[in-house]
Coordinates of C-alpha atoms and ligand atoms in Angstrom, one line a residue:
X260 CA 2.8 29.7 8.1
X261 CA 5.3 27.9 10.4
X262 CA 6.8 24.6 9.5
X263 CA 5.1 22.8 12.4
X264 CA 1.7 24.2 11.3
X265 CA 2.1 23.0 8.0
X266 CA 3.2 19.5 9.1
X267 CA 0.1 19.3 11.5
X268 CA -2.2 20.1 8.6
X269 CA -1.1 17.0 6.7
X270 CA -2.7 13.5 6.8
X271 CA -1.1 11.1 4.5
X272 CA -2.7 7.8 4.0
X273 CA -3.4 4.8 1.7
X274 CA -6.7 2.9 1.0
X275 CA -6.1 -0.8 0.6
X276 CA -8.3 -3.6 -0.5
X277 CA -8.6 -6.7 -2.5
X278 CA -9.7 -5.8 -6.0
X279 CA -13.2 -5.1 -6.3
X280 CA -13.9 -4.2 -2.7
X281 CA -14.7 -0.7 -3.6
X282 CA -11.2 1.2 -3.1
X283 CA -11.5 3.2 -6.3
X284 CA -15.3 4.0 -5.5
X285 CA -14.4 5.2 -1.9
X286 CA -11.4 7.2 -3.1
X287 CA -13.5 9.0 -5.6
X288 CA -16.2 9.9 -3.0
X289 CA -13.5 11.3 -0.7
X290 CA -12.1 13.4 -3.5
X291 CA -15.6 14.7 -4.2
X292 CA -16.0 15.8 -0.6
X293 CA -12.6 17.5 -0.8
X294 CA -13.7 19.3 -4.0
X295 CA -10.7 17.8 -5.7
X296 CA -12.8 16.4 -8.5
X297 CA -16.3 17.6 -9.7
X298 CA -17.7 14.6 -11.2
X299 CA -17.9 11.0 -10.3
X300 CA -15.8 8.8 -12.7
X301 CA -12.7 10.7 -12.9
X302 CA -10.7 8.4 -10.8
X303 CA -12.3 5.4 -12.1
X304 CA -11.5 6.0 -15.7
X305 CA -7.8 5.8 -14.7
X306 CA -8.2 2.6 -13.0
X307 CA -6.5 -0.6 -14.2
X308 CA -9.1 -2.6 -15.5
X309 CA -9.2 -6.1 -14.2
X310 CA -10.5 -7.6 -17.5
X311 CA -7.2 -6.5 -19.3
X312 CA -5.0 -8.9 -17.4
X313 CA -4.2 -10.9 -20.5
X314 CA -3.0 -7.6 -22.3
X315 CA -0.1 -6.3 -20.5
X316 CA 0.5 -3.4 -23.0
X317 CA -3.0 -2.3 -22.1
X318 CA -2.1 -2.5 -18.4
X319 CA 1.1 -0.6 -18.9
X320 CA -0.7 2.0 -20.8
X321 CA -3.2 2.4 -18.1
X322 CA -0.5 2.2 -15.5
X323 CA 1.1 5.3 -17.4
X324 CA -2.2 7.2 -17.1
X325 CA -2.7 6.3 -13.5
X326 CA 0.6 7.9 -12.4
X327 CA -1.5 11.1 -12.3
X328 CA -3.7 9.5 -9.6
X329 CA -0.9 7.8 -7.8
X330 CA -0.9 10.6 -5.2
X331 CA -4.1 12.6 -4.7
X332 CA -3.9 15.6 -2.5
X333 CA -6.9 17.6 -1.5
X334 CA -8.0 20.2 1.1
X335 CA -10.7 19.2 3.7
X336 CA -11.6 21.5 6.4
X337 CA -8.4 23.3 7.0
X338 CA -6.2 20.2 6.4
X339 CA -4.4 18.8 3.5
X340 CA -5.1 15.2 2.8
X341 CA -2.7 13.1 0.8
X342 CA -4.1 9.8 -0.5
X343 CA -1.5 7.5 -1.9
X344 CA -2.9 5.0 -4.4
X345 CA -2.1 1.5 -3.7
X346 CA -2.5 -0.3 -7.0
X347 CA -5.0 -3.1 -6.5
X348 CA -4.1 -5.2 -9.4
X349 CA -2.5 -8.5 -8.3
X350 CA 0.4 -8.0 -10.6
X351 CA 1.5 -4.8 -9.0
X352 CA 1.5 -6.1 -5.4
X353 CA 5.1 -5.2 -4.8
X354 CA 4.5 -1.5 -5.7
X355 CA 1.6 -1.6 -3.3
X356 CA 3.7 -2.9 -0.5
X357 CA 6.2 -0.3 -0.9
X358 CA 3.7 2.5 -1.1
X359 CA 2.6 1.5 2.5
X360 CA 6.1 2.6 3.6
X361 CA 5.3 6.2 2.7
X362 CA 1.9 6.5 4.5
X363 CA 1.1 7.3 8.0
X364 CA -2.1 5.4 8.3
X365 CA -4.3 3.3 6.1
X366 CA -8.0 2.6 5.5
X367 CA -8.6 -1.0 4.7
X368 CA -12.0 -1.6 2.6
X369 CA -13.7 -5.0 2.9
X370 CA -16.6 -6.2 0.9
X371 CA -19.4 -7.2 3.3
X372 CA -20.2 -10.3 1.3
X373 CA -16.7 -11.5 0.7
X374 CA -15.1 -10.6 4.0
X375 CA -11.3 -10.8 4.4
X376 CA -9.6 -11.7 1.0
X377 CA -6.2 -12.7 0.3
X378 CA -4.5 -9.6 -0.9
X379 CA -6.0 -7.8 2.2
X380 CA -4.3 -10.1 4.4
X381 CA -0.9 -9.7 2.6
X382 CA -1.2 -5.9 2.8
X383 CA -2.4 -5.6 6.4
X384 CA 0.6 -7.9 7.4
X385 CA 2.9 -5.2 6.1
X386 CA 0.8 -2.6 8.1
X387 CA 1.1 -4.6 11.2
X388 CA 4.8 -5.0 10.9
X389 CA 5.2 -1.3 10.8
X390 CA 2.3 -0.6 13.5
X391 CA 0.5 1.6 11.0
X392 CA -2.8 2.8 12.5
X393 CA -5.6 1.2 10.6
X394 CA -9.4 2.0 10.0
X395 CA -11.6 -0.6 8.5
X396 CA -14.5 0.4 6.3
X397 CA -16.8 -2.5 5.5
X398 CA -18.4 -1.7 2.2
X399 CA -21.6 -2.7 0.2
X400 CA -24.1 -2.8 3.0
X401 CA -26.7 -2.3 0.4
X402 CA -26.1 -5.9 -0.6
X403 CA -26.7 -9.0 1.5
X404 CA -23.5 -10.0 3.2
X405 CA -22.0 -11.6 6.1
X406 CA -23.2 -11.1 9.7
X407 CA -21.6 -7.8 11.3
X408 CA -20.2 -9.8 14.2
X409 CA -18.9 -12.6 12.0
X410 CA -17.0 -10.0 10.1
X411 CA -15.4 -8.5 13.1
X412 CA -14.4 -12.0 14.3
X413 CA -12.9 -12.6 10.6
X414 CA -10.9 -9.3 10.9
X415 CA -9.6 -10.4 14.3
X416 CA -8.6 -14.0 13.4
X417 CA -7.4 -13.4 9.8
X418 CA -5.9 -10.0 10.0
X419 CA -4.8 -10.3 13.7
X420 CA -6.2 -6.9 14.4
X421 CA -8.1 -5.9 17.5
X422 CA -11.2 -4.2 16.6
X423 CA -13.8 -1.9 18.0
X424 CA -16.7 -0.8 15.8
X425 CA -17.4 2.9 15.6
X426 CA -20.6 2.4 13.6
X427 CA -23.2 -0.3 13.6
X428 CA -25.4 -1.5 10.8
X429 CA -29.2 -1.8 11.1
X430 CA -30.3 -4.3 8.6
X431 CA -28.4 -5.2 5.5
X432 CA -29.2 -5.5 1.7
X433 CA -32.8 -5.1 0.9
X434 CA -33.4 -4.4 4.6
X435 CA -30.6 -1.9 5.1
X436 CA -31.9 1.0 7.0
X437 CA -28.6 2.8 8.0
X438 CA -25.8 2.9 10.6
X439 CA -25.9 4.1 14.2
X440 CA -22.6 6.1 14.8
X441 CA -21.0 5.1 18.0
X442 CA -18.4 7.8 17.5
X443 CA -20.9 10.8 17.0
X444 CA -23.9 9.1 18.7
X445 CA -26.2 9.7 15.8
X446 CA -28.3 7.6 13.5
X447 CA -27.7 8.0 9.8
X448 CA -30.6 6.8 7.6
X449 CA -29.9 5.1 4.3
X450 CA -31.9 6.5 1.4
X451 CA -30.5 4.9 -1.8
X452 CA -32.9 6.7 -4.1
X453 CA -33.8 9.7 -2.1
X454 CA -31.2 12.3 -1.4
X455 CA -28.2 12.7 -3.7
X456 CA -25.9 11.7 -0.9
X457 CA -27.6 8.6 -0.1
X458 CA -28.0 9.4 3.5
X459 CA -29.7 11.7 6.0
X460 CA -28.6 12.3 9.5
X461 CA -31.6 11.6 11.9
X462 CA -31.2 13.1 15.5
X463 CA -32.0 10.6 18.1
X464 CA -32.2 11.1 21.8
X465 CA -31.2 7.5 22.6
X466 CA -31.2 4.2 21.0
X467 CA -34.8 3.7 22.5
X468 CA -36.0 6.7 20.3
X469 CA -39.4 6.0 18.7
X470 CA -38.3 7.5 15.6
X471 CA -35.6 5.1 15.2
X472 CA -38.2 2.4 15.9
X473 CA -40.3 3.8 13.1
X474 CA -37.5 3.8 10.5
X475 CA -36.0 0.6 11.4
X476 CA -39.2 -1.4 12.1
X477 CA -39.8 -3.3 15.3
X478 CA -37.8 -6.4 14.5
X479 CA -34.7 -4.6 13.3
X480 CA -34.8 -2.1 16.2
X481 CA -34.8 -4.9 18.7
X482 CA -32.0 -6.7 17.0
X483 CA -30.1 -3.4 16.9
X484 CA -30.6 -2.9 20.6
X485 CA -29.4 -6.3 21.4
X486 CA -26.5 -6.1 19.0
X487 CA -25.3 -2.8 20.7
X488 CA -25.4 -4.4 24.1
X489 CA -23.1 -7.1 22.9
X490 CA -20.8 -4.5 21.2
X491 CA -20.6 -2.8 24.5
X492 CA -19.9 -5.9 26.3
X493 CA -17.4 -7.5 24.0
X494 CA -15.4 -4.7 22.3
X495 CA -13.2 -2.2 24.1
X496 CA -14.0 1.6 24.0
X497 CA -12.3 3.4 21.2
X498 CA -9.1 5.0 22.4
X499 CA -7.0 7.1 20.2
X500 CA -3.7 6.2 21.7
X501 CA -4.1 2.6 21.0
X502 CA -5.3 3.3 17.5
X503 CA -2.2 5.4 16.9
X504 CA 0.1 2.6 18.1
X505 CA -1.6 0.2 15.7
X506 CA -3.1 -1.7 18.6
X507 CA -6.8 -1.0 18.0
X508 CA -8.6 -0.6 14.8
X509 CA -11.9 1.1 14.5
X510 CA -14.4 -0.3 12.1
X511 CA -17.1 1.6 10.0
X512 CA -19.9 0.3 7.9
X513 CA -21.3 1.9 4.7
X514 CA -21.8 1.9 1.0
X515 CA -19.2 3.8 -0.9
X516 CA -21.2 3.6 -4.3
X517 CA -24.2 5.3 -2.5
X518 CA -22.0 7.7 -0.8
X519 CA -23.3 6.3 2.4
X520 CA -21.3 6.4 5.7
X521 CA -18.4 8.1 3.8
X522 CA -18.7 11.5 5.3
X523 CA -18.8 10.0 8.8
X524 CA -15.6 8.0 7.9
X525 CA -13.8 11.0 6.6
X526 CA -14.9 13.1 9.6
X527 CA -13.7 10.6 12.1
X528 CA -10.5 10.0 10.0
X529 CA -9.5 13.7 10.2
X530 CA -10.0 13.7 13.8
X531 CA -8.1 10.6 14.8
X532 CA -5.5 9.9 12.1
X533 CA -2.0 10.8 12.8
X534 CA -0.2 13.7 11.4
X535 CA 3.2 12.9 9.6
X536 CA 5.1 10.4 11.8
X537 CA 8.7 10.1 12.5
X538 CA 10.8 7.7 10.5
X539 CA 13.5 5.4 11.6
X540 CA 16.7 5.5 9.7
X541 CA 19.7 3.1 10.4
X542 CA 21.5 6.1 11.9
X543 CA 18.7 7.6 14.1
X544 CA 15.0 8.5 14.3
X545 CA 14.0 11.5 12.0
X546 CA 11.3 13.7 13.3
X547 CA 9.2 15.5 10.8
X548 CA 9.6 19.0 12.3
X549 CA 13.4 18.9 12.0
X550 CA 14.4 22.0 10.1
X551 CA 16.6 20.0 7.5
X552 CA 14.8 18.2 4.7
X553 CA 15.2 14.5 4.5
X554 CA 13.1 11.9 2.7
X555 CA 13.2 8.6 0.6
X556 CA 12.1 7.2 -2.8
X557 CA 9.5 4.5 -2.4
X558 CA 8.3 4.0 -6.0
X559 CA 9.8 4.7 -9.5
X560 CA 7.6 4.9 -12.4
X561 CA 8.9 4.6 -16.0
X562 CA 7.9 6.8 -18.7
X563 CA 5.9 5.0 -21.2
X564 CA 7.4 6.7 -24.1
X565 CA 10.4 4.7 -25.1
X566 CA 12.1 7.7 -26.7
X567 CA 12.3 9.3 -23.3
X568 CA 13.9 7.1 -20.8
X569 CA 13.2 9.3 -17.9
X570 CA 11.3 8.2 -15.0
X571 CA 9.4 9.7 -12.1
X572 CA 10.7 8.9 -8.7
X573 CA 8.1 9.2 -5.9
X574 CA 9.8 10.8 -2.9
X575 CA 8.3 11.0 0.6
X576 CA 9.4 14.0 2.7
X577 CA 10.2 12.8 6.2
X578 CA 11.5 16.1 7.6
X579 CA 11.7 19.8 6.8
X580 CA 10.8 21.6 3.7
X581 CA 11.6 20.4 0.2
X582 CA 12.4 23.4 -2.1
X583 CA 12.7 23.6 -5.9
X584 CA 16.1 24.3 -7.5
X585 CA 17.8 23.6 -4.2
X586 CA 20.8 21.2 -3.9
X587 CA 20.3 18.0 -1.9
X588 CA 22.6 15.2 -0.9
X589 CA 21.9 11.9 -2.7
X590 CA 23.2 9.7 0.1
X591 CA 23.9 6.6 -1.9
X592 CA 25.6 8.3 -4.8
X593 CA 27.4 10.8 -2.4
X594 CA 26.7 13.7 -4.6
X595 CA 24.5 16.9 -4.9
X596 CA 21.4 16.8 -7.0
X597 CA 18.8 19.4 -7.6
X598 CA 15.3 19.5 -9.2
X599 CA 13.9 22.2 -11.4
X600 CA 10.5 20.8 -11.7
X601 CA 9.4 18.6 -8.8
X602 CA 5.7 17.9 -9.2
X603 CA 2.9 17.7 -6.7
X604 CA 0.0 15.5 -7.4
X605 CA -3.4 17.2 -7.1
X606 CA -5.9 14.7 -8.1
X607 CA -5.7 14.1 -11.8
X608 CA -3.4 17.0 -12.6
X609 CA 0.4 17.4 -12.0
X610 CA 1.9 20.7 -11.2
X611 CA 5.3 22.0 -10.5
X612 CA 5.7 23.1 -7.0
X613 CA 8.1 25.4 -5.1
X614 CA 8.0 23.7 -1.8
X615 CA 6.6 20.8 -0.1
X616 CA 6.6 19.6 3.6
X617 CA 6.9 16.6 5.6
X618 CA 4.2 14.2 5.0
X619 CA 4.0 15.2 1.2
X620 CA 5.0 13.1 -1.7
X621 CA 6.6 14.8 -4.7
X622 CA 7.4 13.5 -8.2
X623 CA 11.0 13.9 -9.2
X624 CA 12.0 13.5 -12.7
X625 CA 15.0 11.1 -12.9
X626 CA 17.1 9.6 -15.7
X627 CA 18.5 6.8 -13.9
X628 CA 19.9 8.2 -10.6
X629 CA 17.4 6.7 -8.3
X630 CA 16.7 3.2 -6.8
X631 CA 13.9 2.3 -4.5
X632 CA 15.0 3.2 -1.0
X633 CA 17.3 6.1 -1.9
X634 CA 17.5 9.0 0.4
X635 CA 18.0 12.8 0.0
X636 CA 19.2 15.0 2.7
X637 CA 20.8 18.3 3.4
X638 CA 24.2 16.5 3.8
X639 CA 23.6 14.0 6.6
X640 CA 24.0 10.3 5.8
X641 CA 20.5 8.8 6.5
X642 CA 19.4 5.4 5.3
X643 CA 15.6 5.0 6.1
X644 CA 14.6 1.6 7.3
X645 CA 11.6 -0.5 6.7
X646 CA 11.3 -0.6 3.0
X647 CA 10.2 -4.3 2.4
X648 CA 10.9 -6.7 -0.3
X649 CA 8.9 -9.9 -0.2
X650 CA 9.6 -13.4 -1.7
X651 CA 8.3 -13.5 -5.1
X652 CA 5.9 -16.4 -6.0
X653 CA 6.7 -17.2 -9.7
X654 CA 10.4 -17.7 -11.0
X655 CA 12.2 -18.1 -14.3
X656 CA 15.7 -18.3 -15.3
X657 CA 16.4 -15.3 -17.5
X658 CA 19.1 -15.3 -20.3
X659 CA 20.3 -12.9 -22.7
X660 CA 19.1 -14.0 -26.2
X661 CA 21.3 -11.7 -28.3
X662 CA 25.1 -12.0 -27.5
X663 CA 25.8 -8.8 -29.4
X664 CA 23.6 -6.9 -27.0
X665 CA 24.9 -8.1 -23.7
X666 CA 25.6 -4.6 -22.3
X667 CA 22.1 -3.4 -23.1
X668 CA 20.7 -6.5 -21.5
X669 CA 22.6 -6.0 -18.3
X670 CA 21.8 -2.4 -18.1
X671 CA 18.2 -2.9 -18.9
X672 CA 17.7 -5.6 -16.3
X673 CA 19.5 -3.5 -13.6
X674 CA 17.3 -0.5 -14.3
X675 CA 14.1 -2.5 -14.4
X676 CA 15.1 -4.1 -11.0
X677 CA 16.0 -0.7 -9.5
X678 CA 12.5 0.4 -10.4
X679 CA 11.1 -2.7 -8.6
X680 CA 9.4 -4.3 -11.6
X681 CA 10.7 -7.8 -10.3
X682 CA 13.4 -9.2 -8.2
X683 CA 16.7 -10.8 -9.5
X684 CA 18.7 -13.5 -7.9
X685 CA 22.0 -14.9 -9.0
X686 CA 22.5 -18.8 -8.3
X687 CA 25.6 -19.4 -6.2
X688 CA 26.8 -22.4 -8.0
X689 CA 25.9 -21.8 -11.7
X690 CA 25.8 -17.9 -11.6
X691 CA 22.6 -18.1 -13.6
X692 CA 20.2 -15.2 -13.2
X693 CA 16.7 -15.8 -11.9
X694 CA 13.8 -13.4 -12.0
X695 CA 11.1 -13.6 -9.3
X696 CA 7.7 -11.8 -9.7
X697 CA 4.4 -11.7 -7.9
X698 CA 2.3 -11.8 -11.0
X699 CA 3.3 -13.7 -14.2
X700 CA 2.3 -10.8 -16.3
X701 CA 5.6 -9.0 -15.3
X702 CA 7.6 -11.5 -17.4
X703 CA 6.0 -10.2 -20.5
X704 CA 6.5 -6.5 -19.3
X705 CA 10.2 -7.2 -18.7
X706 CA 10.7 -8.8 -22.1
X707 CA 8.7 -6.0 -23.8
X708 CA 10.5 -3.1 -22.0
X709 CA 14.0 -4.6 -22.5
X710 CA 13.4 -4.9 -26.2
X711 CA 11.7 -1.5 -26.8
X712 CA 13.7 0.6 -24.2
X713 CA 17.1 -0.9 -24.2
X714 CA 17.2 -2.8 -27.5
X715 CA 17.9 -6.0 -25.8
X716 CA 16.3 -9.5 -25.9
X717 CA 15.9 -11.9 -23.2
X718 CA 14.6 -15.5 -23.2
X719 CA 13.1 -17.5 -20.2
X720 CA 13.4 -20.9 -18.9
X721 CA 10.7 -22.3 -16.5
X722 CA 11.8 -22.8 -12.9
X723 CA 9.6 -24.6 -10.3
X724 CA 10.3 -22.8 -7.0
X725 CA 8.2 -22.4 -4.0
X726 CA 9.8 -19.3 -2.4
X727 CA 12.9 -17.3 -2.0
X728 CA 13.8 -16.8 1.6
X729 CA 16.4 -14.5 3.0
X730 CA 18.9 -16.3 5.3
X731 CA 20.0 -15.1 8.5
X732 CA 22.2 -16.8 11.2
X733 CA 24.1 -15.4 14.2
X734 CA 26.4 -18.3 14.4
X735 CA 29.1 -18.0 11.7
X736 CA 29.9 -21.8 12.2
X737 CA 26.4 -23.1 11.7
X738 CA 25.9 -20.7 8.8
X739 CA 29.0 -22.0 7.0
X740 CA 27.7 -25.7 7.6
X741 CA 24.3 -24.8 6.2
X742 CA 26.1 -23.1 3.2
X743 CA 28.2 -26.1 2.4
X744 CA 25.2 -28.5 2.8
X745 CA 22.5 -26.5 0.7
X746 CA 24.9 -24.9 -1.8
X747 CA 22.8 -26.0 -4.8
X748 CA 19.8 -24.0 -3.4
X749 CA 21.6 -20.9 -2.6
X750 CA 21.5 -17.5 -4.6
X751 CA 22.1 -13.8 -3.9
X752 CA 19.7 -11.0 -4.4
X753 CA 20.6 -7.7 -6.0
X754 CA 22.2 -6.5 -2.8
X755 CA 24.3 -9.5 -2.2
X756 CA 22.1 -11.0 0.6
X757 CA 21.8 -14.6 0.7
X758 CA 18.6 -16.3 -0.2
X759 CA 17.5 -19.9 0.0
X760 CA 15.5 -21.1 -3.1
X761 CA 13.0 -23.7 -1.7
X762 CA 11.5 -25.8 -4.4
X763 CA 8.6 -26.8 -2.3
X764 CA 7.0 -26.2 1.1
X765 CA 8.1 -29.7 2.1
X766 CA 11.8 -28.9 1.3
X767 CA 11.5 -25.8 3.3
X768 CA 10.2 -27.6 6.3
X769 CA 12.9 -30.0 6.0
X770 CA 15.7 -27.4 5.9
X771 CA 14.2 -25.6 8.8
X772 CA 14.2 -28.8 10.8
X773 CA 17.8 -29.6 9.9
X774 CA 19.1 -26.1 10.6
X775 CA 17.1 -24.8 13.6
X776 CA 19.7 -22.0 14.1
X777 CA 19.2 -20.6 10.6
X778 CA 16.3 -18.2 10.0
X779 CA 14.5 -18.1 6.8
X780 CA 12.7 -14.8 6.3
X781 CA 9.9 -14.2 3.6
X782 CA 10.8 -10.5 3.5
X783 CA 14.0 -8.4 3.6
X784 CA 14.6 -4.8 3.9
X785 CA 15.9 -2.9 0.8
Ligands
LIG900 P1 -11.8 -1.6 -6.3 O1 -11.2 -0.3 -6.7 O2 -11.5 -2.0 -4.9 O3 -11.3 -2.7 -7.3 O4 -13.4 -1.6 -6.5 P2 -14.1 -0.5 -7.2 O5 -14.3 0.7 -6.6 O6 -13.9 -0.5 -8.7 O7 -15.6 -1.3 -7.0 C1 -15.8 -2.6 -7.6 C2 -17.4 -2.7 -7.9 O8 -18.0 -2.6 -6.8 C3 -17.8 -1.6 -8.8 O9 -18.7 -2.2 -9.7 C4 -18.4 -0.7 -7.9 O10 -19.4 0.1 -8.5 C5 -19.1 -1.6 -6.9 N1 -19.3 -1.0 -5.6 C6 -18.5 -0.1 -4.9 N2 -19.1 0.2 -3.7 C7 -20.2 -0.4 -3.6 C8 -21.3 -0.4 -2.8 O11 -21.4 0.3 -1.7 N3 -22.3 -1.2 -3.1 C9 -22.5 -1.9 -4.2 N4 -23.6 -2.7 -4.4 N5 -21.5 -1.9 -5.1 C10 -20.4 -1.2 -4.9 P3 -18.4 -2.7 -11.2 O12 -19.7 -3.2 -11.8 O13 -17.3 -3.6 -11.2 O14 -18.1 -1.3 -11.9 P4 -18.9 -0.2 -12.5 O15 -19.6 -0.7 -13.6 O16 -19.9 0.2 -11.3 O17 -18.0 0.9 -12.6

C-alpha cells in the first residue's frame, strides 16, 4: 500500500477527562468495537486505582503495567485507530500534558452530574493552545445530572470552546429514553436491561413521529421538540472545517458503561477526525506524507526492574516510514542510532514491528539516550515545537544526603528529570536545587528511585512557593533591571531558562505591576 494510503488510514487521538468521568470505560468500549479486546475489564484492570494514592509503590507498579495500554491501536472499518492513554491520575498530569502533543485530536469525557472539572480545564487549555480538534462526550446519562443546556453553557464558559450538539438527550437518569442523533438524524433508544448493547436504533421519519412520542411519553416528547428548536436557533450547524481548526466542538451524550451512544460517537469520529497532521519544527513545517522519516519523543517510561535501567521512549512518527534496524539521526546527540526491536502497542500486547507510519507511536528501548522532546530524522536537523512544560504547584529544596554518592545523585536526578518525572530549578543566588511537581507523591517516587536505581540518597526541605514562571522580555535594559531587583527570586530551569519563583499570588501581581514590560508565562516549551 502506498505511503499516502497508510497515512490516511490513521486516526491518532487521546481521551481526556477528570478522574472518574468514565475515560477508562469509554476506551474499553471503543476497543471492544474494534475487536482489540474480547472481554470488558481488560483495560480497567490496568488502570491506576485512585484509592492507592497513599501507596506510591503500588502506583509505580501499576504504572509499569499500564505501559502496555499507553497506546492502543485497533482496526475499525478500514482504518487504524491509535488511542493514546492520557493518565488520569492527578500525580501524572505532566505526562498527560505531553501526550497531548502526540495526538491529532481528542475526545473529552465529562460526567453529566459533575460537569466541567478542574483537570479537564487544564487539559483542554493545552488542546486549545495547539488548536487540537475536540469532540465532547457527556457521560452517565443513565444518572441524574445537570441540564443539557447548562452543560453546554459550562463548556463554553469554562473550557472556552464553541460547541454544537450532534446528539440530544431525551430525559435523564430514571427517565432517560435515549438520544436523537443530529448527525445521522435517527433516534437511539436506551435499553439498559434489554439488549446487550444497551441501545436500539429506532428509525423515525421526523421528530414528530408517533413512535418517538410513544417511547418518550408526551411530556418528554414535547420537551424534546422544544429543546431541538432552541438547539437549532442557538448553536451553529456542524461544520467540519471549523472542527478541524479547533474552532467548533461537537458534543455527544451517552452512557459509556451501558455502551450507549458509543458506536454513534465512534462512527462520527472516524468520519470527521483528522488524519495525521503536519507538525511544526523550529526549522519548518513537516508534512506527514514526506518520504523521509521524522518524529519526536513525547514520553519516557522507566523500567520498573531496578536491575535493568533501560527505559521505553514513546516516539511519535511525524513523517515517512519508520523501519526496524535502520539508522536514524539523533538530532540532539548528533549521531546515528538504530533500533532492533521497536514495539507497537496493540491493546494490552506489545509486539516488535518492522515498520510504522506517520501518525503511529512506537516504543523504543533506550538506555539513557533520550530526553523528552528529542527528535530522530534521516539526517535533517529538526526540532519539533510545542511540547509544553507547565509551572509545578508544589516545591521543595532537594539536597544530596550522602556526600560519597554525589555523582550518583547528580546522574539520577538528571535522568529522572529527562524522563519528565518532575522539574528541576537552580536558584540564582544560592545555587540550591529545587524540585517542582504537580502531585506531592512524586517526591516519594524520586526519593525511592534515586535510592533503588542509582544508589543515591536525597533529602528535602520544605519551600513555600506559589508558582514558577518563565520570564520573557524583549527589552534587554528592562530585563537587566528586573534581574537586579528580584535576584533573590530568580532561578534557572534545566535548559537554562530564567524563571521567577513567586511565593504568593500577591507577590506575582506586585511584580507584574512593577515590571509591565516583562512577561511571566506559566508554561514553556521544551
Ligand atoms: P476514569 O477512567 O475517567 O477515571 O473513569 P472510569 O471509566 O473508571 O469510570 C468511573 C466510574 O464511573 C466507574 O465506576 C464506572 O463504572 C462508572 N461509569 C462509567 N460510565 C458510566 C455511565 O455511563 N453510567 C454510570 N452510572 N456509571 C458509569 P466505579 O464504581 O468507580 O468502578 P467499577 O466498580 O464500576 O469498576
